[in-house]
């Protein structure tokens, strides 16, 4: 089986202020730096704090991430932020298709695809998020929804750019609810996503792309989730706002990875 470096992201969403963002980043550097040898770690602060958080992350090996990106290069797009602007700020990785952008802001699969392609073209890593709502799960549409979001999200992405791509499976009903998918349910969807990557590309791409799980991941459930063969790390919301809790989640991936 391919070796996949685990990856854990902390999505701060629309939380913190300037002082607390810098303090949190500082505490994450202190608690997580020892793990960067084994696990890729990224923080996703709000846009206005990217530069300050980036400065705090310095050269400790923790990646600076952005929660969103626009697909146009420049021009009359009030309020939007281009991929080149993010690169200017030393952003290394962006989220696309996060469920809050799909379901609160109303982003379509096609818009997610445009953003994904623009970010990849700028040389950024992309965490492409997919996931079904509770209604879709109850209607037996889990695989259909996730395969569709993945397939459209990656439409037109050439195989050479797939090394910049990470997928996050985030069931909408598990995000911020305290309700986590069971390791078996998450693993089942991760397997389907990996099989879809093999269909869209080939086995070697499918084996090398990292697939994170997201949805109420905490220190006390990370290890069991990570023990599943197709779960390669986590995208963490609420628990990433506490440096100790986030570090414990990172440690769960690093410890398992080291002992393999
Ligand atoms: C997220 O925002 O991607 C997320 C998974 O949030 P939470 O961990 O709070 O469920």
PDB file of C-alpha atoms and ligand atoms in Angstrom:
ATOM      1  CA  UNK A   1       0.000   0.000   0.000  1.00  0.00           C
ATOM      2  CA  UNK A   2       1.244   3.494  -0.815  1.00  0.00           C
ATOM      3  CA  UNK A   3       2.664   5.498   2.048  1.00  0.00           C
ATOM      4  CA  UNK A   4       0.614   8.632   2.514  1.00  0.00           C
ATOM      5  CA  UNK A   5       1.884  11.353   4.843  1.00  0.00           C
ATOM      6  CA  UNK A   6      -0.981  12.220   7.189  1.00  0.00           C
ATOM      7  CA  UNK A   7      -2.370  15.726   6.949  1.00  0.00           C
ATOM      8  CA  UNK A   8      -4.309  17.636   9.601  1.00  0.00           C
ATOM      9  CA  UNK A   9      -5.886  21.046   9.010  1.00  0.00           C
ATOM     10  CA  UNK A  10      -7.312  23.476  11.538  1.00  0.00           C
ATOM     11  CA  UNK A  11     -10.175  25.478  10.035  1.00  0.00           C
ATOM     12  CA  UNK A  12     -10.772  28.430  12.312  1.00  0.00           C
ATOM     13  CA  UNK A  13     -13.798  29.577  10.258  1.00  0.00           C
ATOM     14  CA  UNK A  14     -15.000  33.102  11.227  1.00  0.00           C
ATOM     15  CA  UNK A  15     -13.490  32.955  14.709  1.00  0.00           C
ATOM     16  CA  UNK A  16     -10.714  34.725  16.650  1.00  0.00           C
ATOM     17  CA  UNK A  17      -9.602  38.332  16.547  1.00  0.00           C
ATOM     18  CA  UNK A  18      -6.140  39.519  15.592  1.00  0.00           C
ATOM     19  CA  UNK A  19      -4.604  39.070  19.033  1.00  0.00           C
ATOM     20  CA  UNK A  20      -6.193  35.680  19.731  1.00  0.00           C
ATOM     21  CA  UNK A  21      -5.353  34.412  16.220  1.00  0.00           C
ATOM     22  CA  UNK A  22      -1.674  35.180  16.759  1.00  0.00           C
ATOM     23  CA  UNK A  23      -1.767  33.675  20.242  1.00  0.00           C
ATOM     24  CA  UNK A  24      -3.453  30.513  18.974  1.00  0.00           C
ATOM     25  CA  UNK A  25      -0.948  30.178  16.125  1.00  0.00           C
ATOM     26  CA  UNK A  26       1.890  30.658  18.594  1.00  0.00           C
ATOM     27  CA  UNK A  27       0.503  27.938  20.851  1.00  0.00           C
ATOM     28  CA  UNK A  28       0.001  25.591  17.888  1.00  0.00           C
ATOM     29  CA  UNK A  29       3.628  26.149  16.854  1.00  0.00           C
ATOM     30  CA  UNK A  30       4.739  25.286  20.380  1.00  0.00           C
ATOM     31  CA  UNK A  31       2.612  22.156  20.663  1.00  0.00           C
ATOM     32  CA  UNK A  32       2.657  20.841  17.072  1.00  0.00           C
ATOM     33  CA  UNK A  33       6.128  21.627  15.694  1.00  0.00           C
ATOM     34  CA  UNK A  34       7.536  18.321  16.964  1.00  0.00           C
ATOM     35  CA  UNK A  35       5.092  16.463  14.715  1.00  0.00           C
ATOM     36  CA  UNK A  36       5.821  18.154  11.387  1.00  0.00           C
ATOM     37  CA  UNK A  37       8.324  15.419  10.511  1.00  0.00           C
ATOM     38  CA  UNK A  38       5.478  12.891  10.390  1.00  0.00           C
ATOM     39  CA  UNK A  39       2.328  14.829   9.621  1.00  0.00           C
ATOM     40  CA  UNK A  40       1.555  17.787   7.356  1.00  0.00           C
ATOM     41  CA  UNK A  41      -0.183  20.428   9.458  1.00  0.00           C
ATOM     42  CA  UNK A  42      -2.030  23.487   8.139  1.00  0.00           C
ATOM     43  CA  UNK A  43      -3.897  26.339   9.818  1.00  0.00           C
ATOM     44  CA  UNK A  44      -6.749  28.190   8.111  1.00  0.00           C
ATOM     45  CA  UNK A  45      -7.283  31.547   9.839  1.00  0.00           C
ATOM     46  CA  UNK A  46      -9.759  34.165   8.602  1.00  0.00           C
ATOM     47  CA  UNK A  47      -8.466  36.175   5.614  1.00  0.00           C
ATOM     48  CA  UNK A  48      -7.653  39.384   7.562  1.00  0.00           C
ATOM     49  CA  UNK A  49      -5.284  37.481   9.856  1.00  0.00           C
ATOM     50  CA  UNK A  50      -3.401  35.471   7.211  1.00  0.00           C
ATOM     51  CA  UNK A  51      -0.361  37.710   7.211  1.00  0.00           C
ATOM     52  CA  UNK A  52      -0.018  37.903  10.994  1.00  0.00           C
ATOM     53  CA  UNK A  53      -0.571  34.169  11.438  1.00  0.00           C
ATOM     54  CA  UNK A  54       1.866  33.465   8.593  1.00  0.00           C
ATOM     55  CA  UNK A  55       4.496  35.518  10.377  1.00  0.00           C
ATOM     56  CA  UNK A  56       3.893  33.598  13.590  1.00  0.00           C
ATOM     57  CA  UNK A  57       4.174  30.251  11.798  1.00  0.00           C
ATOM     58  CA  UNK A  58       7.530  31.417  10.418  1.00  0.00           C
ATOM     59  CA  UNK A  59       9.759  28.556   9.395  1.00  0.00           C
ATOM     60  CA  UNK A  60       8.470  25.965  11.843  1.00  0.00           C
ATOM     61  CA  UNK A  61       7.013  23.801   9.082  1.00  0.00           C
ATOM     62  CA  UNK A  62       3.308  24.398   9.753  1.00  0.00           C
ATOM     63  CA  UNK A  63       1.546  25.429   6.559  1.00  0.00           C
ATOM     64  CA  UNK A  64      -0.541  28.567   6.139  1.00  0.00           C
ATOM     65  CA  UNK A  65      -3.955  27.855   4.650  1.00  0.00           C
ATOM     66  CA  UNK A  66      -6.837  29.960   3.291  1.00  0.00           C
ATOM     67  CA  UNK A  67     -10.510  29.119   3.766  1.00  0.00           C
ATOM     68  CA  UNK A  68     -11.539  30.200   0.272  1.00  0.00           C
ATOM     69  CA  UNK A  69     -10.254  31.581  -3.041  1.00  0.00           C
ATOM     70  CA  UNK A  70     -11.811  33.194  -6.107  1.00  0.00           C
ATOM     71  CA  UNK A  71     -11.186  31.782  -9.567  1.00  0.00           C
ATOM     72  CA  UNK A  72     -10.577  34.989 -11.527  1.00  0.00           C
ATOM     73  CA  UNK A  73      -7.040  36.409 -11.616  1.00  0.00           C
ATOM     74  CA  UNK A  74      -7.962  40.073 -11.009  1.00  0.00           C
ATOM     75  CA  UNK A  75     -10.562  42.706 -11.809  1.00  0.00           C
ATOM     76  CA  UNK A  76     -13.968  43.933 -10.682  1.00  0.00           C
ATOM     77  CA  UNK A  77     -14.856  41.198  -8.183  1.00  0.00           C
ATOM     78  CA  UNK A  78     -15.552  43.158  -5.026  1.00  0.00           C
ATOM     79  CA  UNK A  79     -14.662  41.317  -1.865  1.00  0.00           C
ATOM     80  CA  UNK A  80     -12.997  38.381  -3.578  1.00  0.00           C
ATOM     81  CA  UNK A  81      -9.405  37.176  -3.155  1.00  0.00           C
ATOM     82  CA  UNK A  82      -7.373  35.633  -5.975  1.00  0.00           C
ATOM     83  CA  UNK A  83      -5.035  32.671  -5.803  1.00  0.00           C
ATOM     84  CA  UNK A  84      -2.056  34.926  -6.666  1.00  0.00           C
ATOM     85  CA  UNK A  85      -2.884  37.164  -3.694  1.00  0.00           C
ATOM     86  CA  UNK A  86      -2.808  34.115  -1.443  1.00  0.00           C
ATOM     87  CA  UNK A  87       0.526  33.007  -2.903  1.00  0.00           C
ATOM     88  CA  UNK A  88       1.847  36.522  -2.150  1.00  0.00           C
ATOM     89  CA  UNK A  89       1.042  35.918   1.519  1.00  0.00           C
ATOM     90  CA  UNK A  90       2.841  32.549   1.537  1.00  0.00           C
ATOM     91  CA  UNK A  91      -0.402  30.614   1.653  1.00  0.00           C
ATOM     92  CA  UNK A  92       0.345  27.003   0.697  1.00  0.00           C
ATOM     93  CA  UNK A  93      -3.077  25.369   0.736  1.00  0.00           C
ATOM     94  CA  UNK A  94      -6.715  26.401   0.267  1.00  0.00           C
ATOM     95  CA  UNK A  95     -10.080  24.861   1.071  1.00  0.00           C
ATOM     96  CA  UNK A  96     -12.613  24.507  -1.726  1.00  0.00           C
ATOM     97  CA  UNK A  97     -16.139  23.176  -1.463  1.00  0.00           C
ATOM     98  CA  UNK A  98     -16.410  23.448   2.312  1.00  0.00           C
ATOM     99  CA  UNK A  99     -19.971  22.559   3.271  1.00  0.00           C
ATOM    100  CA  UNK A 100     -20.591  25.949   4.851  1.00  0.00           C
ATOM    101  CA  UNK A 101     -19.760  27.589   1.521  1.00  0.00           C
ATOM    102  CA  UNK A 102     -21.866  25.067  -0.392  1.00  0.00           C
ATOM    103  CA  UNK A 103     -24.897  25.229   1.903  1.00  0.00           C
ATOM    104  CA  UNK A 104     -24.817  28.693   3.512  1.00  0.00           C
ATOM    105  CA  UNK A 105     -23.249  30.762   0.723  1.00  0.00           C
ATOM    106  CA  UNK A 106     -24.748  28.599  -2.047  1.00  0.00           C
ATOM    107  CA  UNK A 107     -21.654  27.539  -3.993  1.00  0.00           C
ATOM    108  CA  UNK A 108     -22.332  25.044  -6.780  1.00  0.00           C
ATOM    109  CA  UNK A 109     -20.196  22.062  -7.782  1.00  0.00           C
ATOM    110  CA  UNK A 110     -19.209  24.042 -10.887  1.00  0.00           C
ATOM    111  CA  UNK A 111     -18.008  27.055  -8.885  1.00  0.00           C
ATOM    112  CA  UNK A 112     -16.064  24.727  -6.591  1.00  0.00           C
ATOM    113  CA  UNK A 113     -14.417  23.267  -9.688  1.00  0.00           C
ATOM    114  CA  UNK A 114     -13.420  26.716 -11.025  1.00  0.00           C
ATOM    115  CA  UNK A 115     -11.899  27.632  -7.659  1.00  0.00           C
ATOM    116  CA  UNK A 116     -10.090  24.301  -7.402  1.00  0.00           C
ATOM    117  CA  UNK A 117      -8.552  24.682 -10.855  1.00  0.00           C
ATOM    118  CA  UNK A 118      -7.493  28.307 -10.306  1.00  0.00           C
ATOM    119  CA  UNK A 119      -5.797  27.422  -7.017  1.00  0.00           C
ATOM    120  CA  UNK A 120      -4.001  24.429  -8.531  1.00  0.00           C
ATOM    121  CA  UNK A 121      -2.846  26.519 -11.501  1.00  0.00           C
ATOM    122  CA  UNK A 122      -1.342  28.999  -9.029  1.00  0.00           C
ATOM    123  CA  UNK A 123       0.655  26.140  -7.485  1.00  0.00           C
ATOM    124  CA  UNK A 124      -1.381  25.877  -4.298  1.00  0.00           C
ATOM    125  CA  UNK A 125      -2.421  22.654  -2.641  1.00  0.00           C
ATOM    126  CA  UNK A 126      -6.185  22.271  -2.522  1.00  0.00           C
ATOM    127  CA  UNK A 127      -8.288  20.488   0.064  1.00  0.00           C
ATOM    128  CA  UNK A 128     -11.454  19.725  -1.907  1.00  0.00           C
ATOM    129  CA  UNK A 129     -14.274  19.075   0.574  1.00  0.00           C
ATOM    130  CA  UNK A 130     -17.205  16.790  -0.185  1.00  0.00           C
ATOM    131  CA  UNK A 131     -20.000  15.411   1.949  1.00  0.00           C
ATOM    132  CA  UNK A 132     -23.675  14.565   2.086  1.00  0.00           C
ATOM    133  CA  UNK A 133     -26.457  16.169   4.138  1.00  0.00           C
ATOM    134  CA  UNK A 134     -28.501  14.124   6.609  1.00  0.00           C
ATOM    135  CA  UNK A 135     -31.453  14.122   4.179  1.00  0.00           C
ATOM    136  CA  UNK A 136     -29.241  12.721   1.427  1.00  0.00           C
ATOM    137  CA  UNK A 137     -27.887  10.060   3.806  1.00  0.00           C
ATOM    138  CA  UNK A 138     -31.377   9.044   4.861  1.00  0.00           C
ATOM    139  CA  UNK A 139     -32.425   8.887   1.204  1.00  0.00           C
ATOM    140  CA  UNK A 140     -29.601   6.433   0.466  1.00  0.00           C
ATOM    141  CA  UNK A 141     -27.694   8.955  -1.683  1.00  0.00           C
ATOM    142  CA  UNK A 142     -24.365   8.978   0.182  1.00  0.00           C
ATOM    143  CA  UNK A 143     -22.243   7.508  -2.593  1.00  0.00           C
ATOM    144  CA  UNK A 144     -24.041   9.396  -5.390  1.00  0.00           C
ATOM    145  CA  UNK A 145     -23.558  12.780  -3.726  1.00  0.00           C
ATOM    146  CA  UNK A 146     -19.915  12.260  -2.807  1.00  0.00           C
ATOM    147  CA  UNK A 147     -18.974  10.791  -6.181  1.00  0.00           C
ATOM    148  CA  UNK A 148     -20.727  13.674  -7.959  1.00  0.00           C
ATOM    149  CA  UNK A 149     -19.045  16.361  -5.848  1.00  0.00           C
ATOM    150  CA  UNK A 150     -15.654  14.720  -6.345  1.00  0.00           C
ATOM    151  CA  UNK A 151     -16.095  14.170 -10.078  1.00  0.00           C
ATOM    152  CA  UNK A 152     -17.303  17.692 -10.862  1.00  0.00           C
ATOM    153  CA  UNK A 153     -14.851  19.229  -8.397  1.00  0.00           C
ATOM    154  CA  UNK A 154     -11.943  17.623 -10.253  1.00  0.00           C
ATOM    155  CA  UNK A 155     -13.298  18.122 -13.778  1.00  0.00           C
ATOM    156  CA  UNK A 156     -10.446  19.270 -16.029  1.00  0.00           C
ATOM    157  CA  UNK A 157      -7.737  18.763 -13.378  1.00  0.00           C
ATOM    158  CA  UNK A 158      -4.827  17.033 -15.121  1.00  0.00           C
ATOM    159  CA  UNK A 159      -3.142  14.041 -13.566  1.00  0.00           C
ATOM    160  CA  UNK A 160       0.086  16.010 -12.939  1.00  0.00           C
ATOM    161  CA  UNK A 161      -1.793  18.355 -10.594  1.00  0.00           C
ATOM    162  CA  UNK A 162      -3.262  15.532  -8.528  1.00  0.00           C
ATOM    163  CA  UNK A 163      -0.212  15.564  -6.243  1.00  0.00           C
ATOM    164  CA  UNK A 164      -1.439  19.017  -5.092  1.00  0.00           C
ATOM    165  CA  UNK A 165      -4.894  17.657  -4.257  1.00  0.00           C
ATOM    166  CA  UNK A 166      -6.207  16.439  -0.922  1.00  0.00           C
ATOM    167  CA  UNK A 167      -9.815  15.365  -0.474  1.00  0.00           C
ATOM    168  CA  UNK A 168     -11.774  15.954   2.736  1.00  0.00           C
ATOM    169  CA  UNK A 169     -14.851  13.835   3.375  1.00  0.00           C
ATOM    170  CA  UNK A 170     -17.011  15.919   5.678  1.00  0.00           C
ATOM    171  CA  UNK A 171     -20.551  14.691   6.186  1.00  0.00           C
ATOM    172  CA  UNK A 172     -22.571  17.874   6.670  1.00  0.00           C
ATOM    173  CA  UNK A 173     -24.511  16.365   9.569  1.00  0.00           C
ATOM    174  CA  UNK A 174     -21.268  15.817  11.482  1.00  0.00           C
ATOM    175  CA  UNK A 175     -19.830  19.320  11.115  1.00  0.00           C
ATOM    176  CA  UNK A 176     -20.012  21.310  14.319  1.00  0.00           C
ATOM    177  CA  UNK A 177     -22.698  19.022  15.726  1.00  0.00           C
ATOM    178  CA  UNK A 178     -20.681  16.799  18.035  1.00  0.00           C
ATOM    179  CA  UNK A 179     -21.989  13.872  15.996  1.00  0.00           C
ATOM    180  CA  UNK A 180     -19.097  12.006  14.355  1.00  0.00           C
ATOM    181  CA  UNK A 181     -19.367   9.382  11.628  1.00  0.00           C
ATOM    182  CA  UNK A 182     -18.417   5.967  12.954  1.00  0.00           C
ATOM    183  CA  UNK A 183     -14.957   4.918  11.792  1.00  0.00           C
ATOM    184  CA  UNK A 184     -16.610   2.200   9.675  1.00  0.00           C
ATOM    185  CA  UNK A 185     -19.081   4.597   8.013  1.00  0.00           C
ATOM    186  CA  UNK A 186     -16.326   7.113   7.283  1.00  0.00           C
ATOM    187  CA  UNK A 187     -14.032   4.394   5.947  1.00  0.00           C
ATOM    188  CA  UNK A 188     -16.784   3.144   3.628  1.00  0.00           C
ATOM    189  CA  UNK A 189     -17.102   6.580   2.004  1.00  0.00           C
ATOM    190  CA  UNK A 190     -13.321   7.022   1.837  1.00  0.00           C
ATOM    191  CA  UNK A 191     -13.107   3.715  -0.029  1.00  0.00           C
ATOM    192  CA  UNK A 192     -15.716   4.905  -2.530  1.00  0.00           C
ATOM    193  CA  UNK A 193     -13.845   8.183  -3.014  1.00  0.00           C
ATOM    194  CA  UNK A 194     -10.574   6.332  -3.603  1.00  0.00           C
ATOM    195  CA  UNK A 195     -12.240   4.015  -6.103  1.00  0.00           C
ATOM    196  CA  UNK A 196     -13.632   7.088  -7.875  1.00  0.00           C
ATOM    197  CA  UNK A 197     -10.123   8.548  -8.108  1.00  0.00           C
ATOM    198  CA  UNK A 198      -9.013   5.286  -9.727  1.00  0.00           C
ATOM    199  CA  UNK A 199     -11.860   5.605 -12.257  1.00  0.00           C
ATOM    200  CA  UNK A 200     -11.127   9.269 -12.982  1.00  0.00           C
ATOM    201  CA  UNK A 201      -7.326   8.831 -13.084  1.00  0.00           C
ATOM    202  CA  UNK A 202      -5.569   5.572 -12.260  1.00  0.00           C
ATOM    203  CA  UNK A 203      -4.652   3.285  -9.362  1.00  0.00           C
ATOM    204  CA  UNK A 204      -1.462   5.113  -8.571  1.00  0.00           C
ATOM    205  CA  UNK A 205      -3.280   8.456  -8.197  1.00  0.00           C
ATOM    206  CA  UNK A 206      -5.968   6.760  -6.111  1.00  0.00           C
ATOM    207  CA  UNK A 207      -3.355   5.260  -3.801  1.00  0.00           C
ATOM    208  CA  UNK A 208      -1.373   8.457  -3.359  1.00  0.00           C
ATOM    209  CA  UNK A 209      -4.091  11.105  -2.824  1.00  0.00           C
ATOM    210  CA  UNK A 210      -4.742  11.830   0.840  1.00  0.00           C
ATOM    211  CA  UNK A 211      -8.343  11.706   2.035  1.00  0.00           C
ATOM    212  CA  UNK A 212      -9.086  13.490   5.296  1.00  0.00           C
ATOM    213  CA  UNK A 213     -12.131  12.981   7.468  1.00  0.00           C
ATOM    214  CA  UNK A 214     -13.859  16.017   8.973  1.00  0.00           C
ATOM    215  CA  UNK A 215     -16.854  16.359  11.260  1.00  0.00           C
ATOM    216  CA  UNK A 216     -16.595  16.804  15.051  1.00  0.00           C
ATOM    217  CA  UNK A 217     -13.124  15.271  15.258  1.00  0.00           C
ATOM    218  CA  UNK A 218     -11.788  15.541  18.797  1.00  0.00           C
ATOM    219  CA  UNK A 219      -8.776  14.262  20.686  1.00  0.00           C
ATOM    220  CA  UNK A 220     -10.849  11.366  22.007  1.00  0.00           C
ATOM    221  CA  UNK A 221     -12.047  10.010  18.631  1.00  0.00           C
ATOM    222  CA  UNK A 222      -9.111  10.838  16.331  1.00  0.00           C
ATOM    223  CA  UNK A 223      -7.061   7.731  16.998  1.00  0.00           C
ATOM    224  CA  UNK A 224      -9.873   5.288  16.237  1.00  0.00           C
ATOM    225  CA  UNK A 225     -10.833   7.140  13.059  1.00  0.00           C
ATOM    226  CA  UNK A 226      -7.213   7.303  11.958  1.00  0.00           C
ATOM    227  CA  UNK A 227      -6.822   3.546  12.418  1.00  0.00           C
ATOM    228  CA  UNK A 228      -8.973   3.071   9.308  1.00  0.00           C
ATOM    229  CA  UNK A 229      -6.776   2.318   6.287  1.00  0.00           C
ATOM    230  CA  UNK A 230      -8.276   4.991   4.015  1.00  0.00           C
ATOM    231  CA  UNK A 231      -8.401   7.842   6.534  1.00  0.00           C
ATOM    232  CA  UNK A 232      -5.239   9.888   6.069  1.00  0.00           C
ATOM    233  CA  UNK A 233      -5.818  12.732   8.496  1.00  0.00           C
ATOM    234  CA  UNK A 234      -8.404  15.277   9.538  1.00  0.00           C
ATOM    235  CA  UNK A 235      -9.942  18.616   8.785  1.00  0.00           C
ATOM    236  CA  UNK A 236     -10.801  20.033  12.195  1.00  0.00           C
ATOM    237  CA  UNK A 237     -13.120  22.943  12.971  1.00  0.00           C
ATOM    238  CA  UNK A 238     -14.154  23.568  16.572  1.00  0.00           C
ATOM    239  CA  UNK A 239     -11.372  21.542  18.173  1.00  0.00           C
ATOM    240  CA  UNK A 240      -8.720  23.491  16.233  1.00  0.00           C
ATOM    241  CA  UNK A 241      -9.520  26.600  18.290  1.00  0.00           C
ATOM    242  CA  UNK A 242      -7.824  25.007  21.295  1.00  0.00           C
ATOM    243  CA  UNK A 243      -4.125  24.424  20.707  1.00  0.00           C
ATOM    244  CA  UNK A 244      -3.898  21.491  23.146  1.00  0.00           C
ATOM    245  CA  UNK A 245      -6.885  19.681  21.654  1.00  0.00           C
ATOM    246  CA  UNK A 246      -5.610  20.282  18.113  1.00  0.00           C
ATOM    247  CA  UNK A 247      -2.147  19.047  19.095  1.00  0.00           C
ATOM    248  CA  UNK A 248      -3.651  15.880  20.555  1.00  0.00           C
ATOM    249  CA  UNK A 249      -5.425  15.220  17.236  1.00  0.00           C
ATOM    250  CA  UNK A 250      -2.179  15.795  15.332  1.00  0.00           C
ATOM    251  CA  UNK A 251      -0.395  13.509  17.772  1.00  0.00           C
ATOM    252  CA  UNK A 252      -2.954  10.745  17.137  1.00  0.00           C
ATOM    253  CA  UNK A 253      -1.925  10.708  13.461  1.00  0.00           C
ATOM    254  CA  UNK A 254       1.795  11.057  14.100  1.00  0.00           C
ATOM    255  CA  UNK A 255       1.904   8.351  16.773  1.00  0.00           C
ATOM    256  CA  UNK A 256       0.063   5.825  14.616  1.00  0.00           C
ATOM    257  CA  UNK A 257       2.180   6.761  11.624  1.00  0.00           C
ATOM    258  CA  UNK A 258       5.444   6.375  13.534  1.00  0.00           C
ATOM    259  CA  UNK A 259       4.546   3.009  14.980  1.00  0.00           C
ATOM    260  CA  UNK A 260       3.651   1.552  11.550  1.00  0.00           C
TER     261      UNK A 260
HETATM  262  C1  LIG B   1     -14.950  21.832   9.492  1.00  0.00           C
HETATM  263  O1  LIG B   1     -15.271  23.007   9.631  1.00  0.00           O
HETATM  264  O2  LIG B   1     -14.356  21.473   8.461  1.00  0.00           O
HETATM  265  C2  LIG B   1     -15.270  20.889  10.571  1.00  0.00           C
HETATM  266  C3  LIG B   1     -15.048  19.632  10.382  1.00  0.00           C
HETATM  267  O3  LIG B   1     -15.811  21.411  11.734  1.00  0.00           O
HETATM  268  P1  LIG B   1     -15.986  20.626  13.154  1.00  0.00           P
HETATM  269  O4  LIG B   1     -14.692  19.929  13.441  1.00  0.00           O
HETATM  270  O5  LIG B   1     -16.279  21.703  14.137  1.00  0.00           O
HETATM  271  O6  LIG B   1     -17.108  19.659  12.984  1.00  0.00           O
END
